[in-house]
Amino acid sequence: MTHADFMHRCLELAMLGHKRVGNGALVGSVLVRDGKIIAEDFHREFGREHAERALLQSFTGDILPTDTLYVNLEPCCHHGKTLPCTDIILERGVKHVVIGMQDPDSRVRGQGIELLRSKGVMIEGPVLRAECEWLNRGFLSVRTKNRPWITLKSAHASDGRIANADGSPLAITSQEQNVWSHTFLRSRHDAILVGVQTIINDNPRLDARLAPLTPGPSPEGRGEFFPWRIIFDPHGRTPHDAHVVTDEHASSTIIIVDPSHAEKLSDQSQNGVKIFPIAIAADGFVWNDLWNVLLQSSGDFHGVTSILVEGGAKTWEMFKKAGMMDMEVNVVGSGQ
Ligand code: AOF
Ligand code: ZN
């Protein structure tokens, strides 16, 4: 087993925190002795212990000077919701740490590494830096650009149509393409965003039901990933019987509405739907206000780090015009 193998395991563990860590980082950690993993853990939930602290708290045996701790993010050295990870690393006598990437958080940014080095801990890395940064692209974006990672996804038939002439929905993509989108797009973002017209036209469920079950931290070990669903609805037109506001996951739905129309949606919050009033300018969001709300924690919502924008055309345009995009995926279907 190599450094890369152990770092891969950190990344697998880190992914189990997806959506649960809110606006925080996805982090996994393993402790290796004589080439074997003897303990592992991950950052399980927003506000809970960080990965390496969770590991060192549950592993109560002695740490040997020859043991190596792997973690895909530089250990933090700040007092946040929990105590600094560097404290427990030093307290427990860990002598060798391998990291995957530097922490972009301004409270850490290299200082965690420096501190541990100054106390005689050997730090190696970054190992698998590109993979580590890719897994945490949302967290990186939040910490460096103050906005989530944004992917625009569109689909059109090979003849260019995105709907039937009368505006009714058109099954553009094949089942295989839909499975792919659910697995590699919907399951890999914290939230899916659409404009209200898409809700009115298509009444979509905006879930990842076609993705294979992913390994999960539940006792059963496997779980279904359920993304946040964000509806951009300036005038409060979301139908009261739409799937996204009536199904069992209604509490994962967020409606962004102009404050002057918020009243129209007030009864929807009974189902757990979150109504976020944000002033809407003529050409779309007041972006700073939008990110302020979507990156912050309030109630059982702890912020998002990545958004998949699924349309429709007006919504894509708004994001494109503002340069609010990191990746664009266009699926070309047969439109049968
Ligand atoms: C680590 N290991 O597992 C994570 C780290 O709000 P807090 O207190 O949770 O702090 C959040 C910051 O802590 C986050 O921005 C990042 O710098 C670091 N996250 N650090 O050593 C972890 N999740
Ligand atoms: Zn930490």
Short mmCIF file of C-alpha atoms and ligand atoms in Angstrom, two decimals, residues 25 27 43 50-52 73-76 78 80-82 85 103 105 107-108 139 143, ligand 1:
data_model
loop_
_atom_site.label_atom_id
_atom_site.label_comp_id
_atom_site.label_asym_id
_atom_site.label_seq_id
_atom_site.Cartn_x
_atom_site.Cartn_y
_atom_site.Cartn_z
CA ALA A 25 -15.06 20.57 4.07
CA VAL A 27 -12.58 15.24 5.12
CA HIS A 43 -16.13 14.72 9.28
CA HIS A 50 -13.35 17.21 12.33
CA ALA A 51 -12.11 13.97 10.77
CA GLU A 52 -8.73 13.60 12.50
CA LEU A 73 -7.05 18.39 4.21
CA GLU A 74 -4.39 20.21 6.19
CA PRO A 75 -5.26 19.93 9.92
CA CYS A 76 -6.86 23.09 11.22
CA HIS A 78 -8.05 27.60 14.72
CA GLY A 80 -13.93 27.19 15.45
CA LYS A 81 -16.97 25.12 16.37
CA THR A 82 -14.49 22.58 17.71
CA CYS A 85 -7.11 19.50 15.22
CA ASP A 103 -6.69 24.32 3.76
CA ASP A 105 -9.61 28.83 4.96
CA ARG A 107 -7.74 30.99 9.51
CA VAL A 108 -5.52 28.05 8.52
CA PHE A 139 -15.52 24.10 -0.23
CA ARG A 143 -13.56 29.85 0.85
C1 AOF B 1 -9.70 19.71 9.59
N1 AOF B 1 -10.37 18.54 9.52
O1 AOF B 1 -12.22 17.36 9.11
C2 AOF B 1 -12.28 19.66 8.67
C3 AOF B 1 -11.56 20.88 8.72
O2 AOF B 1 -16.64 25.75 11.58
P1 AOF B 1 -15.64 24.73 12.00
O3 AOF B 1 -15.14 24.91 13.37
O4 AOF B 1 -16.07 23.32 11.70
O5 AOF B 1 -14.37 24.99 11.10
C4 AOF B 1 -14.50 24.93 9.73
C5 AOF B 1 -13.14 25.02 9.13
O6 AOF B 1 -12.34 23.95 9.64
C6 AOF B 1 -13.17 24.83 7.64
O7 AOF B 1 -13.31 26.05 6.96
C7 AOF B 1 -11.80 24.25 7.40
O8 AOF B 1 -10.84 25.27 7.50
C8 AOF B 1 -11.61 23.34 8.60
N2 AOF B 1 -12.17 22.02 8.33
N3 AOF B 1 -10.28 20.85 9.16
O9 AOF B 1 -8.57 19.74 10.05
C9 AOF B 1 -11.64 18.46 9.10
N4 AOF B 1 -13.56 19.61 8.25
#
